[in-house]
Structure formats: structure tokens, C-alpha cells
Coordinates of C-alpha atoms in Angstrom, one line a residue:
M1 CA 95.6 14.0 91.5
K2 CA 94.4 10.9 93.2
T3 CA 92.3 10.0 90.3
N4 CA 95.2 10.4 88.0
L5 CA 97.2 8.0 90.1
I6 CA 94.7 5.3 90.2
E7 CA 94.2 5.6 86.4
E8 CA 97.9 5.2 85.9
V9 CA 98.0 2.1 88.1
L10 CA 94.8 0.6 86.5
G11 CA 96.4 1.1 83.1
H12 CA 99.3 -1.1 84.0
I13 CA 96.9 -3.8 85.5
R14 CA 95.0 -4.0 82.1
T15 CA 98.4 -4.6 80.4
P16 CA 99.8 -8.0 81.0
S17 CA 102.8 -7.9 83.2
A18 CA 104.7 -10.0 86.0
P19 CA 103.5 -9.4 89.5
D20 CA 106.8 -8.0 90.7
E21 CA 106.9 -5.4 87.9
L22 CA 103.4 -4.4 88.9
L23 CA 104.4 -4.0 92.5
T24 CA 107.5 -1.9 91.4
L25 CA 105.2 0.2 89.3
V26 CA 102.8 0.9 92.2
E27 CA 105.6 1.7 94.5
T28 CA 107.0 4.1 92.0
A29 CA 103.7 5.9 91.3
I30 CA 103.1 6.2 94.9
R31 CA 106.6 7.9 95.3
K32 CA 106.0 10.3 92.5
H33 CA 102.7 11.4 93.6
P34 CA 104.0 14.1 96.3
L35 CA 106.7 15.4 93.9
I36 CA 103.9 16.0 91.2
Q37 CA 101.6 17.5 93.8
S38 CA 104.4 19.8 95.1
H39 CA 105.3 20.9 91.6
V40 CA 101.7 21.8 90.8
A41 CA 101.5 24.0 93.9
I42 CA 104.8 25.7 93.2
Q43 CA 103.7 26.2 89.7
S44 CA 100.4 27.9 90.9
R45 CA 102.2 30.0 93.4
L46 CA 104.6 31.2 90.7
E47 CA 101.7 32.1 88.3
K48 CA 100.0 34.1 91.1
S49 CA 103.4 35.8 92.0
E50 CA 103.9 36.8 88.3
A51 CA 100.3 38.1 88.2
L52 CA 101.0 40.2 91.2
H53 CA 104.4 41.4 89.9
R54 CA 102.6 42.4 86.5
Y55 CA 99.9 44.2 88.6
I56 CA 102.4 46.1 90.8
V57 CA 104.7 47.1 88.0
N58 CA 102.0 48.3 85.7
N59 CA 100.0 50.2 88.4
S60 CA 102.9 51.5 90.0
P61 CA 102.8 55.4 90.5
D62 CA 106.3 55.7 89.0
I63 CA 107.5 54.5 85.5
V64 CA 109.4 51.3 85.7
F65 CA 111.8 50.4 82.9
M66 CA 114.5 48.1 81.9
L67 CA 117.4 48.9 79.4
D68 CA 119.5 46.6 77.3
E69 CA 123.3 46.8 77.0
A70 CA 123.0 49.6 74.3
G71 CA 120.6 51.7 76.4
R72 CA 117.4 50.8 74.6
F73 CA 114.2 50.1 76.2
C74 CA 113.3 46.4 76.7
F75 CA 110.5 47.0 79.0
I76 CA 108.7 50.0 80.3
N77 CA 105.4 49.7 82.2
N78 CA 102.0 51.3 81.3
K79 CA 102.5 54.4 83.8
V80 CA 104.6 56.0 80.9
E81 CA 101.5 56.4 78.8
S82 CA 99.5 58.5 81.4
L83 CA 102.5 60.7 82.3
L84 CA 104.1 61.3 78.9
G85 CA 101.6 60.0 76.4
Y86 CA 103.9 57.3 74.9
S87 CA 102.5 53.5 74.7
P88 CA 105.1 50.9 76.0
A89 CA 104.9 49.3 72.6
E90 CA 106.3 52.4 70.7
L91 CA 109.1 52.9 73.1
C92 CA 110.5 49.3 73.3
G93 CA 113.5 49.3 71.1
Q94 CA 114.0 52.9 71.3
H95 CA 117.1 54.5 72.9
F96 CA 116.4 56.0 76.4
R97 CA 117.5 59.4 74.9
Y98 CA 114.3 59.3 72.7
I99 CA 112.3 60.7 75.6
L100 CA 115.2 62.8 77.2
D101 CA 115.1 66.7 76.7
E102 CA 118.0 67.7 74.8
Q103 CA 119.8 69.6 77.6
D104 CA 119.8 66.4 79.7
V105 CA 120.9 63.8 77.0
A106 CA 124.7 63.8 77.9
R107 CA 124.0 63.8 81.5
G108 CA 121.6 60.9 81.3
A109 CA 124.1 58.7 79.3
Y110 CA 126.9 59.4 81.8
A111 CA 124.5 58.5 84.8
V112 CA 123.6 55.1 83.4
R113 CA 127.3 54.1 82.7
G114 CA 129.0 55.8 85.4
P115 CA 131.5 54.1 87.8
N116 CA 130.6 52.5 91.0
I117 CA 127.0 52.0 90.1
S118 CA 125.5 48.7 91.6
A119 CA 122.2 47.5 93.1
D120 CA 123.4 48.7 96.3
N121 CA 124.7 52.1 95.0
P122 CA 122.2 53.0 92.4
R123 CA 122.5 56.5 90.5
S124 CA 119.8 59.1 91.2
L125 CA 119.5 62.3 89.0
E126 CA 116.8 64.8 88.0
V127 CA 116.1 65.1 84.4
L128 CA 113.5 66.5 81.9
L129 CA 111.6 64.2 79.9
K130 CA 109.6 65.1 76.6
V131 CA 105.8 64.8 76.5
K132 CA 104.6 63.2 73.3
G133 CA 103.2 65.5 70.6
Q134 CA 104.3 68.7 72.3
K135 CA 107.5 70.1 71.0
T136 CA 108.3 72.3 74.1
A137 CA 106.5 70.5 77.0
T138 CA 108.6 68.8 79.4
R139 CA 108.2 67.4 82.9
H140 CA 110.7 66.8 85.8
F141 CA 111.5 63.2 86.7
E142 CA 113.7 61.9 89.5
I143 CA 115.4 58.8 87.9
T144 CA 116.9 56.0 90.0
A145 CA 118.8 53.2 87.9
F146 CA 121.4 50.7 88.4
P147 CA 122.9 47.6 86.4
I148 CA 121.3 44.1 86.7
E149 CA 123.9 41.6 88.1
P150 CA 124.7 38.9 85.5
Q151 CA 123.4 36.0 87.8
S152 CA 120.1 38.0 88.1
W153 CA 119.4 38.6 84.3
P154 CA 116.0 37.4 83.4
H155 CA 115.9 34.5 80.9
S156 CA 112.4 34.4 79.6
D157 CA 109.4 36.5 80.1
E158 CA 107.6 38.2 77.2
S159 CA 104.3 38.7 79.2
L160 CA 105.0 42.4 80.2
S161 CA 103.7 44.9 77.6
G162 CA 104.9 42.8 74.6
C163 CA 108.5 43.7 75.5
I164 CA 111.7 41.4 75.7
P165 CA 112.8 41.9 79.4
Q166 CA 115.3 38.9 79.0
L167 CA 117.7 41.4 77.4
A168 CA 117.6 43.8 80.3
R169 CA 120.9 44.8 81.8
Y170 CA 119.7 47.9 83.7
Y171 CA 116.6 48.4 85.8
G172 CA 115.2 51.8 87.0
T173 CA 112.2 53.9 88.0
A174 CA 111.1 57.3 87.1
R175 CA 109.3 59.6 89.5
D176 CA 107.3 62.6 88.5
V177 CA 108.4 65.5 90.6
T178 CA 107.1 68.3 88.4
D179 CA 104.8 69.6 91.1
R180 CA 107.7 69.8 93.6
K181 CA 110.0 71.4 91.1
E182 CA 107.4 74.0 90.1
A183 CA 106.7 74.8 93.9
E184 CA 110.4 75.1 94.5
A185 CA 110.8 77.5 91.5
F186 CA 107.7 79.4 92.6
I187 CA 109.3 79.8 96.2
N188 CA 112.5 80.7 94.7
F189 CA 111.0 83.4 92.3
Q190 CA 109.1 84.8 95.3
T191 CA 112.1 85.1 97.4
Y192 CA 114.2 87.1 94.8
H193 CA 111.4 88.8 92.7
D194 CA 108.8 91.5 93.2
P195 CA 105.6 89.7 92.8
L196 CA 103.7 92.7 91.2
T197 CA 106.2 93.6 88.4
R198 CA 108.1 90.2 88.3
L199 CA 111.2 92.3 88.4
P200 CA 114.4 91.2 90.5
N201 CA 113.9 92.6 94.2
R202 CA 116.4 94.4 96.4
A203 CA 118.1 91.3 97.5
L204 CA 118.7 89.8 93.9
F205 CA 119.7 93.3 92.7
K206 CA 122.3 93.4 95.5
D207 CA 123.7 89.9 94.5
R208 CA 124.0 90.9 91.0
L209 CA 125.7 94.2 91.8
E210 CA 128.3 92.5 94.0
L211 CA 128.9 90.0 91.4
A212 CA 129.2 92.9 88.6
A213 CA 131.5 95.0 90.9
A214 CA 133.8 92.0 91.5
H215 CA 134.0 91.5 87.7
A216 CA 134.6 95.1 87.1
R217 CA 137.3 95.3 89.5
R218 CA 139.1 92.2 88.1
N219 CA 138.9 93.5 84.5
H220 CA 139.3 97.1 85.2
H221 CA 136.0 98.3 83.5
K222 CA 133.2 100.6 84.7
L223 CA 129.8 100.0 85.6
A224 CA 126.8 102.0 86.5
V225 CA 124.0 102.1 89.1
M226 CA 121.0 104.1 88.5
F227 CA 118.3 105.0 91.2
L228 CA 115.0 106.1 89.7
D229 CA 112.0 107.4 91.5
L230 CA 108.7 108.1 89.7
D231 CA 107.5 111.8 89.9
R232 CA 103.9 112.2 90.6
F233 CA 103.1 108.6 91.4
K234 CA 101.8 109.2 94.8
V235 CA 99.2 111.6 93.8
I236 CA 97.9 109.1 91.2
N237 CA 98.1 106.3 93.7
N238 CA 96.3 108.2 96.5
T239 CA 93.8 109.6 94.0
L240 CA 92.8 106.6 91.9
G241 CA 93.4 103.9 94.3
H242 CA 96.2 101.3 94.8
A243 CA 94.8 99.0 92.1
M244 CA 95.4 101.7 89.6
G245 CA 98.8 102.5 91.2
D246 CA 99.7 98.8 90.7
R247 CA 98.6 98.9 87.0
L248 CA 100.8 102.0 86.5
L249 CA 103.7 100.3 88.0
Q250 CA 103.4 97.4 85.7
A251 CA 103.0 99.7 82.6
V252 CA 106.1 101.7 83.7
T253 CA 108.0 98.6 84.1
Q254 CA 107.2 97.4 80.6
R255 CA 108.4 100.7 79.0
M256 CA 111.6 100.8 81.1
E257 CA 112.4 97.2 80.1
K258 CA 112.6 98.1 76.4
C259 CA 115.2 100.9 77.1
L260 CA 117.7 98.4 78.5
R261 CA 120.4 96.2 77.0
H262 CA 120.5 92.4 77.3
G263 CA 122.5 91.8 80.6
D264 CA 121.3 95.1 82.3
T265 CA 119.3 94.5 85.5
L266 CA 116.2 96.4 86.3
S267 CA 114.9 96.1 89.9
R268 CA 112.0 97.3 91.9
F269 CA 113.6 98.6 95.0
G270 CA 110.2 99.2 96.7
G271 CA 107.1 101.5 96.3
D272 CA 107.8 103.7 93.3
E273 CA 111.7 103.4 93.4
F274 CA 113.6 101.2 90.9
T275 CA 117.3 100.5 90.5
I276 CA 119.3 99.7 87.2
L277 CA 122.4 98.0 87.0
L278 CA 124.5 98.6 83.8
P279 CA 127.3 96.0 84.4
V280 CA 129.6 96.9 81.5
I281 CA 130.0 100.6 80.2
H282 CA 132.8 102.5 78.4
G283 CA 131.9 105.7 80.2
T284 CA 129.3 108.3 81.1
D285 CA 127.9 108.6 77.6
D286 CA 126.6 105.0 77.9
A287 CA 124.8 105.7 81.1
R288 CA 123.7 109.1 80.1
S289 CA 122.1 107.6 76.9
V290 CA 120.1 105.0 79.0
A291 CA 119.0 107.6 81.4
K292 CA 117.7 109.5 78.5
K293 CA 115.9 106.8 77.0
L294 CA 114.1 105.9 80.2
I295 CA 113.0 109.6 80.6
A296 CA 111.6 109.8 77.2
A297 CA 109.8 106.4 77.5
L298 CA 107.9 107.7 80.4
Q299 CA 107.0 111.0 78.9
N300 CA 104.0 109.9 77.1
P301 CA 100.6 109.4 78.8
F302 CA 99.6 106.1 80.6
Q303 CA 95.9 105.1 80.0
L304 CA 94.5 103.5 83.2
G305 CA 90.8 102.6 82.4
N306 CA 89.2 106.0 81.7
H307 CA 92.0 108.0 83.2
E308 CA 94.9 109.4 81.4
V309 CA 97.9 110.1 83.7
F310 CA 101.4 111.4 83.4
V311 CA 104.4 110.5 85.3
G312 CA 108.2 111.3 85.2
A313 CA 111.3 110.0 86.4
S314 CA 114.1 111.4 88.8
I315 CA 117.4 109.5 88.1
G316 CA 120.6 109.5 90.3
I317 CA 123.7 107.8 88.5
A318 CA 126.7 106.5 90.4
L319 CA 129.7 105.1 88.3
F320 CA 132.1 102.3 89.5
P321 CA 134.8 103.0 90.7
D322 CA 134.4 106.8 90.8
A323 CA 131.6 107.1 93.2
G324 CA 132.4 104.1 95.3
Q325 CA 134.0 100.6 95.6
T326 CA 131.3 98.7 97.4
M327 CA 127.6 97.9 96.8
E328 CA 126.5 100.1 99.6
Q329 CA 128.4 103.3 98.6
L330 CA 127.2 102.9 94.9
L331 CA 123.7 102.6 96.0
Q332 CA 124.0 105.6 98.6
C333 CA 125.5 107.8 95.8
A334 CA 122.9 106.9 93.3
D335 CA 120.2 107.7 95.7
A336 CA 121.9 111.0 96.7
A337 CA 122.1 112.1 93.1
M338 CA 118.5 111.1 92.6
Y339 CA 117.4 113.4 95.7
Y340 CA 119.5 116.2 94.0
V341 CA 117.4 115.9 90.9
K342 CA 114.1 115.8 93.0
A343 CA 115.2 119.1 94.8
R344 CA 115.8 120.9 91.4
G345 CA 112.6 120.2 89.5
K346 CA 112.3 116.5 89.0
D347 CA 112.1 114.8 85.7
G348 CA 115.9 114.6 84.8
Y349 CA 119.0 112.6 85.5
R350 CA 122.2 113.6 87.5
F351 CA 125.7 111.9 88.0
H352 CA 126.8 111.8 91.7
S353 CA 129.6 114.2 92.6
K354 CA 131.3 114.6 96.0
N355 CA 129.4 117.6 97.1
M356 CA 126.2 115.7 97.0
R357 CA 127.2 113.8 100.3
T358 CA 127.0 117.0 102.3
T359 CA 123.8 118.0 100.5
T360 CA 122.3 114.6 101.4
T361 CA 123.1 115.0 105.0
Q362 CA 121.4 118.4 105.0
R363 CA 118.5 117.2 103.2
L364 CA 117.8 114.6 105.8
R365 CA 118.0 117.2 108.5
M366 CA 115.9 119.6 106.7
E367 CA 113.2 116.7 106.1
R368 CA 113.0 116.1 109.8
D369 CA 112.7 119.8 110.5
L370 CA 110.1 120.3 107.9
R371 CA 107.9 117.6 109.4
L372 CA 108.2 119.0 112.7
A373 CA 107.4 122.6 111.4
M374 CA 104.1 121.3 110.4
E375 CA 103.2 120.2 113.9
R376 CA 104.7 123.2 115.5
E377 CA 103.0 125.7 113.2
E378 CA 106.2 127.4 112.3
F379 CA 105.0 128.5 108.8
Q380 CA 103.8 132.0 108.2
V381 CA 101.9 133.7 105.5
H382 CA 103.3 137.0 104.2
Y383 CA 101.6 139.0 101.5
Q384 CA 103.2 140.9 98.7
P385 CA 101.0 143.7 97.2
Q386 CA 99.9 143.7 93.6
V387 CA 99.9 147.5 92.6
C388 CA 98.1 149.5 89.9
S389 CA 101.1 151.0 87.7
K390 CA 99.3 154.1 87.2
T391 CA 97.6 155.0 90.6
H392 CA 100.1 153.2 92.9
R393 CA 96.9 151.7 94.6
M394 CA 97.1 148.2 96.0
V395 CA 94.5 146.1 94.1
G396 CA 95.4 142.7 95.2
V397 CA 98.0 140.6 97.4
E398 CA 99.9 137.3 96.6
A399 CA 100.0 135.0 99.5
L400 CA 103.7 133.7 100.0
V401 CA 104.7 131.2 102.7
R402 CA 107.7 131.6 104.9
W403 CA 109.3 129.3 107.4
Q404 CA 110.3 130.7 110.6
H405 CA 113.1 128.0 111.4
P406 CA 114.1 127.7 115.0
T407 CA 117.9 127.8 114.2
L408 CA 118.0 128.9 110.7
G409 CA 115.9 132.0 111.0
L410 CA 113.3 133.0 108.2
L411 CA 113.4 130.6 105.2
Y412 CA 111.9 131.6 101.8
P413 CA 110.0 129.2 99.7
V414 CA 112.9 128.2 97.4
D415 CA 114.6 126.8 100.4
F416 CA 112.1 124.2 101.4
L417 CA 109.1 123.9 98.9
P418 CA 111.0 121.5 96.5
L419 CA 111.6 119.3 99.7
A420 CA 107.9 119.6 100.6
E421 CA 106.9 118.7 97.2
E422 CA 109.2 115.6 97.2
T423 CA 108.1 114.4 100.6
G424 CA 104.5 114.7 99.9
L425 CA 103.9 117.5 102.4
I426 CA 103.2 120.1 99.8
A427 CA 99.4 119.5 99.8
K428 CA 99.1 119.9 103.4
L429 CA 101.2 122.9 103.5
S430 CA 99.4 124.5 100.7
E431 CA 96.1 123.8 102.5
K432 CA 97.3 125.5 105.5
V433 CA 98.6 128.5 103.4
L434 CA 95.3 128.8 101.4
S435 CA 93.0 128.4 104.6
H436 CA 95.1 131.2 106.5
A437 CA 95.0 133.5 103.6
C438 CA 91.4 133.0 102.9
K439 CA 90.5 134.0 106.6
E440 CA 92.8 137.1 106.8
V441 CA 92.0 138.4 103.2
G442 CA 88.4 137.5 103.8
N443 CA 88.3 139.8 106.9
W444 CA 89.9 142.6 105.0
I445 CA 87.3 142.1 102.2
A446 CA 84.5 142.2 104.7
S447 CA 86.0 145.2 106.5
G448 CA 85.4 147.7 103.6
H449 CA 87.7 146.3 100.7
P450 CA 85.4 144.4 98.4
D451 CA 87.6 144.7 95.5
L452 CA 90.7 143.3 97.1
R453 CA 92.2 140.3 95.2
L454 CA 94.0 137.4 96.7
A455 CA 96.5 135.6 94.6
V456 CA 97.6 132.2 95.7
N457 CA 100.4 129.7 94.1
L458 CA 99.2 126.0 93.6
S459 CA 101.7 123.0 93.3
P460 CA 101.8 120.8 90.3
S461 CA 100.7 117.9 92.4
Q462 CA 97.5 119.7 93.6
V463 CA 96.6 120.7 90.1
E464 CA 97.1 117.2 88.8
H465 CA 95.1 115.6 91.4
P466 CA 91.8 114.4 89.7
R467 CA 89.4 115.8 92.4
F468 CA 91.4 119.3 92.3
V469 CA 88.4 121.5 91.3
E470 CA 86.0 119.6 94.0
M471 CA 88.9 120.0 96.7
L472 CA 89.7 123.7 96.0
T473 CA 86.1 124.8 96.0
K474 CA 85.2 123.0 99.1
R475 CA 88.2 124.6 100.9
I476 CA 87.1 128.0 99.7
K477 CA 83.6 127.5 100.9
A478 CA 84.6 126.2 104.2
N479 CA 86.5 129.4 104.7
G480 CA 83.8 131.6 103.7
F481 CA 85.9 133.3 101.0
P482 CA 84.2 134.9 97.8
K483 CA 85.3 133.1 94.9
E484 CA 85.3 136.1 92.6
N485 CA 88.2 137.6 94.8
L486 CA 90.4 134.6 94.4
E487 CA 92.9 134.3 91.6
I488 CA 95.0 131.0 91.3
E489 CA 98.6 131.0 89.7
I490 CA 99.8 128.1 87.7
T491 CA 102.9 127.8 85.8
E492 CA 102.9 126.9 82.0
N493 CA 104.6 123.4 82.5
V494 CA 101.8 122.2 84.6
I495 CA 99.2 123.1 81.9
M496 CA 101.1 121.7 78.9
K497 CA 101.7 118.2 80.7
D498 CA 97.9 117.4 80.1
L499 CA 96.3 120.2 78.2
E500 CA 92.9 118.5 77.6
R501 CA 92.2 117.7 81.3
I502 CA 93.7 121.0 82.7
S503 CA 91.3 122.8 80.3
S504 CA 88.4 121.0 81.6
K505 CA 89.5 121.9 85.2
F506 CA 90.0 125.5 84.4
K507 CA 86.5 125.8 82.7
D508 CA 85.0 124.5 85.9
L509 CA 86.8 127.0 88.0
A510 CA 86.3 130.0 85.8
S511 CA 82.5 129.1 85.7
S512 CA 82.4 129.4 89.5
G513 CA 84.0 132.7 89.4
I514 CA 87.5 131.9 90.3
R515 CA 90.2 133.8 88.2
I516 CA 93.1 132.0 86.6
A517 CA 96.8 133.5 86.2
I518 CA 99.7 132.1 84.3
D519 CA 102.7 132.4 86.6
D520 CA 106.3 133.0 85.1
F521 CA 105.1 133.5 81.8
G522 CA 107.6 133.5 79.1
T523 CA 109.9 130.8 80.8
G524 CA 107.8 127.7 79.4
Y525 CA 106.1 126.9 76.3
S526 CA 104.4 130.3 75.8
S527 CA 102.0 128.7 73.5
L528 CA 99.2 130.9 71.8
N529 CA 97.4 127.6 71.4
Y530 CA 96.6 127.2 75.2
L531 CA 96.1 130.8 75.7
H532 CA 93.4 130.7 73.2
R533 CA 91.8 127.6 74.4
L534 CA 91.9 128.1 78.1
P535 CA 89.7 130.6 80.3
I536 CA 92.7 132.6 81.3
H537 CA 92.5 136.0 82.9
T538 CA 96.1 137.2 83.7
L539 CA 99.5 136.7 82.5
K540 CA 102.3 137.3 85.1
V541 CA 105.5 138.4 83.3
D542 CA 108.5 136.6 84.8
Q543 CA 110.9 138.9 86.7
S544 CA 113.9 137.8 84.7
F545 CA 112.6 139.7 81.9
V546 CA 111.7 142.7 83.9
K547 CA 115.2 142.9 85.3
A548 CA 116.6 143.2 81.7
I549 CA 114.5 146.2 81.0
R550 CA 117.4 148.5 79.9
S551 CA 117.6 150.2 76.6
G552 CA 118.4 147.7 73.7
E553 CA 118.4 144.5 75.8
E554 CA 116.7 141.4 74.6
G555 CA 114.6 141.0 77.7
A556 CA 112.9 144.3 77.1
C557 CA 111.8 143.1 73.7
I558 CA 110.3 139.9 75.2
V559 CA 108.3 142.1 77.7
N560 CA 107.1 144.2 74.7
A561 CA 105.8 141.1 72.9
I562 CA 104.3 139.6 76.0
V563 CA 102.4 142.7 76.9
A564 CA 101.2 143.2 73.2
M565 CA 100.1 139.6 73.1
A566 CA 98.1 140.0 76.3
H567 CA 96.4 143.3 75.0
G568 CA 95.4 141.2 71.8
L569 CA 94.0 138.5 73.9
K570 CA 92.3 141.0 76.3
L571 CA 94.1 139.6 79.3
E572 CA 95.4 141.6 82.3
I573 CA 99.3 141.8 82.9
V574 CA 101.1 141.7 86.1
A575 CA 104.8 142.3 86.1
E576 CA 106.8 140.6 88.8
G577 CA 110.1 141.8 90.3
V578 CA 109.8 145.4 89.6
E579 CA 112.6 147.0 91.5
T580 CA 113.3 150.4 89.9
G581 CA 111.6 153.5 88.7
E582 CA 112.9 153.0 85.3
Q583 CA 111.3 149.5 85.1
L584 CA 108.1 150.8 86.4
S585 CA 108.0 153.7 83.9
Y586 CA 108.7 151.5 81.1
L587 CA 105.9 149.1 81.9
K588 CA 103.5 151.8 82.4
K589 CA 104.2 153.1 78.9
L590 CA 103.7 149.7 77.5
G591 CA 100.3 149.5 79.1
C592 CA 101.2 146.8 81.8
Q593 CA 98.3 147.4 84.2
Q594 CA 99.7 146.0 87.5
V595 CA 103.3 145.3 88.9
Q596 CA 104.6 143.8 92.1
G597 CA 108.1 143.8 93.6
F598 CA 110.6 145.3 95.8
F599 CA 110.0 148.8 94.4
Y600 CA 107.1 148.8 96.7
G601 CA 108.6 146.6 99.3
P602 CA 109.1 142.9 99.9
A603 CA 106.2 140.5 101.0
Q604 CA 105.0 141.6 104.5
P605 CA 103.1 140.1 107.3
A606 CA 99.4 140.8 107.7
S607 CA 99.8 143.5 110.2
E608 CA 101.9 145.7 107.6
I609 CA 99.2 145.0 104.9
S610 CA 96.4 146.2 107.4
K611 CA 98.3 149.4 107.7
I612 CA 98.3 150.0 103.9
L613 CA 94.5 149.2 103.7
N614 CA 93.9 151.6 106.4
A615 CA 95.8 154.3 104.5
K616 CA 93.8 156.7 102.3
D617 CA 93.1 155.1 98.8
R618 CA 95.2 152.0 99.6
C619 CA 98.1 153.9 97.9
L620 CA 101.8 152.8 98.3
V621 CA 104.9 154.9 98.0
H622 CA 108.4 153.7 96.7
R623 CA 110.1 151.8 99.5
P624 CA 113.8 151.5 98.9
H625 CA 114.9 147.9 99.6
N626 CA 118.4 147.2 101.2

């Protein structure tokens, strides 16, 4: 700068001029020098400031943008390219709605032009912005924007990304909050959904039920609540492990969802329990139709790895406003109806009725007493003789459990076995009965009755257990009971649920010497196919047919057919429920080898059976039953 000043003065000296002009010129140059020097310094600082401004804007973690009066981008920083894939050049001149998700266009336009927006009161909102090149991809952004005051309008600066910010009338930033929004959504989902099946959980179901009930009350229409419990799930879960149990629940969920209408809610209430909300129905037929679809959908087997498993569903249904007015009442009534189905054979549905409330209270009391009875050894084993129809000689005994209830007296299986099955106590109870019977009958066999046969009933859950054969043979061996003296009784329904697997189990049992009998024959499928394929030794004619043995009655014809079929297949016959001499005589003429029933007396304690065994030839006489 000093050199420039000297050169300027010397230039005037070389030019002819008056001395006073020269002095004035020198004085002027000296006065201008600080001003020029200050201007240069300011210009340098301004250039550095603009460079810093460009660096900050283009390296900001947020998108920084400016819009003109019409809402078109007149500046946007480089961050937009890394976050959304657009270059600043292609966005400049485009309206801001170009990158807004369709559902947020109207809201975004209002936000920019809304009232009372200023630099001191900017507008903030969350919107979805579209990612370039991906039709459905969006990201969440938090936008902060405000108008630029007229006195602050930029005048000329085209150095930023090739845009023209001098047209800017709005300034704003866009911060990517996608991670936070996804975290919030995940937390919200976890709060109101079951993580395994991704179904609504108990809390969300109750919220929807309350809302649906309020809507139904206001519009005077009906709704239905279903309580669904999976049958046989606990056996599968305990046998194959919780991982397989989880896979089964997921597969069950997929099938059930296909049975429901848009707007219905399927919820996992916990464990193997599900609830279903049908928010608008015309009557019981709508709910009945859905229940039937659900039951039918679950009847086909599920493939879990190498295992093919079967489940069923017990469904209780409560209608609003018939069963209750509140959420709690509807759920309680649906639950009570479901337990009513469980107690009567499972795999079905039932609408709630008023008498079920009493039944539910009794059931809870009985369940408590049943658990205590296991601890207090209140169960007894009685034996019903199986008698040769020709000689009246006792050839075997069927072990039947009785419960000596402390207040209700002696209870029969029909009074408590369905509850034991439902609560999962049946396996433990059956083990106790089998062990007790093996010890007592084993002693009789060892004491001089080597041909005495022991017949025991097994529950479906025991037979369906994948390790059924192993567990049964282990139990028999532990009690030292001869396998050839044991006959297990199984109903037809259990066989037909999984014929292939049951066939394999039966063959293993038969090869070890254990006999197999079909109980209540004639009341189920009565298929010649499985009789031919399975190693069965005995058919037990159901007592309902035996009771109908009178001249000309249909039941007698069924008995005739069963006995003839058994003879053709070379199977033994045991007729249950024989009560009269007429029935015994009829069966004897047909060639029915063995009978059991009240004609020879009811099931008796071991002490009474010992007396029969000690009698000559183990013969029984007719004992009238009162």
C-alpha cells in the first residue's frame, strides 16, 4: 500500500504542475491512504466470513434451504444430496412440494404461509420427505422455517451451489429425525403388541373393546367378544420345547388372521390364549360363522421341522349387550363360555348363558380342590371286573379312578377328569393311577393269577405326547409289571387325529407285548381302515349300544355288526355296561367273549377284588345293583 502511494505522488511530480497543486495532491493522497487500507481489510474479512458461511452451511448436519415468494427453492445446501439423494442444482427452481410426501403436501403449504410466523416465532413441524429414486421410501424430518424480513433480503450472492438466494423470502432448516421416530414407533409397538406374534396385546385389545362398546351403545348395534384357548398346546410346548411352541403360535396366528374380516381385532391375551373382537355384527350367526372358520382352520396339522402336530380350539363367545355392558363383563363371560367348552370335550364353541356364571364359580373351587387332592392323596383306584360271558370267571380288571372329596363324598371320573385334562393335571394323575394299579395287580399276578389282565384308560394328551411309548414302558418297568398282562384303552377320536403317528406308536407297544383296546367303539369314526392298519387286540362295545339290546331296537343291530366285524378281524370283544341277564344272554349268543358292568357289580376297591380272586375259579355271581 505504501508503494502505491509513493508511485501515485511520483506520477504527479513527473507531470508539470504548480507547487501548490502538488502540495494539495500529496495531502489528499495521504488522507486517502488509511481509508483505502481500511477498505481492503474489510473486504478481506468479508471474503473470509463468506467462506466460513459457505463452509458452515454446506457442512451443516441439517438441510438448509431458502424459498422464494412462490415456495420454490432458490437455495439448498449440499446436505440434501447425502440425506435424500437430490443435488442442489436439480432442486433449485422446484417447488418445495416436489420432495414432500403426498400426505404432507397440504400441511407443509399451510405451515409456510401460516399466520403469526416470524423470525422470532418460526413454524416447526414434522413431515415425510421422499428419497430420490425410491417410490415408497421416505424419511422423517423436523422442519423449522420463517419468512425473511424485507430489510434482510439478500441482494446478490450466487456463490452458493449455483442458486440465486437474492430471491429468498423464506429461510429454514430440515433435521433428519428418522432414527428417533423409528425408535418411538418401536417402543410404542412393543407397548401395545405381542412381540412374538405381532398381534395387539391385552392393553390394546381392551382399548379397542372399550371404543367399540361405546360405538355400539351409541348406534344400538351388537358386537361379539371371543375368548379362544388352544387345545393340546401345552403338551406340544412341553415336549418339543419353547422354540417349537413359539413357532406353533406364529403359525396359528397366521391361519386365524385369514378367518377374520377387515376391522376385526385378533389379540394374544397371553400364553396360548387369544381374544377376538367383532366390532359390528348383526346377530349370533355372524359370530357363529367366524367361530366355525377358526375351528376349521386349525384342524389341519402344523409342520414344525420334522414334527407334524395337531391343535384345536375351544372358543367362548359373549355378545354385547346381552352378556354384559362393560369390557370386564364381556371378557369374563367369554372366558366362562370357553371353559364350559373345555369341560365338555374341547374343540368347539359356545355362546355365554346366565347359568355359566354359577358353573364358573364352581369350576374355580373344584380346580383348587383338585390341586389339593393331588397333594393329600385323596384319589383311589377301583377295579371293575372283566368277566368271561360263558364261565362267569374274572379274566381281567379295568382300573378306574375315584376321588374321595372331603365334602362332596366319592366323585366319579366324569366329575373331575375334564377339569384335570384342562388344567394339565391329567398326566400326573394318570401316572399315579397306573403306578398304583401296576403294584396291586402285579401282586395278584405274582400270588397265583398269572393270566389276570389289567386294563387302563389313557388320556389323549398322554397318547399325543411324542415320547409316549418311552414314558409308558419306563413306568411299567419301574413298577415291575409284566407287559403282556397290560392292555391300554384308547378312544377312536385320538387315533384319527394323527393316524400315521399313532400307528407307529401302537406297533412299538405291540412289539413289546402290550395289548391295545379301542374304547367306546361305535361312537367315533369306526373306520375299517385303521382297524386293518393298527395292531389292535380288543374292541370295547360302548354301553349306549348294549343298553339298547331289546328286540327290534337299532342298538342291537349295531352290536350285531360290531361283533361280526370283530370276529372277521379276529379281535376280542368286551361289552361295557351289561346290567341285565337279557343283555348278557344276547351277547353270549352273538359270541361276545367278555363283558363288564353292573350285572356283576360296580367298580370296587382292591380289597373286594382280592376276595373274588381268592374264591374258587374266580367266578362271579349276579349282584343286583341298587
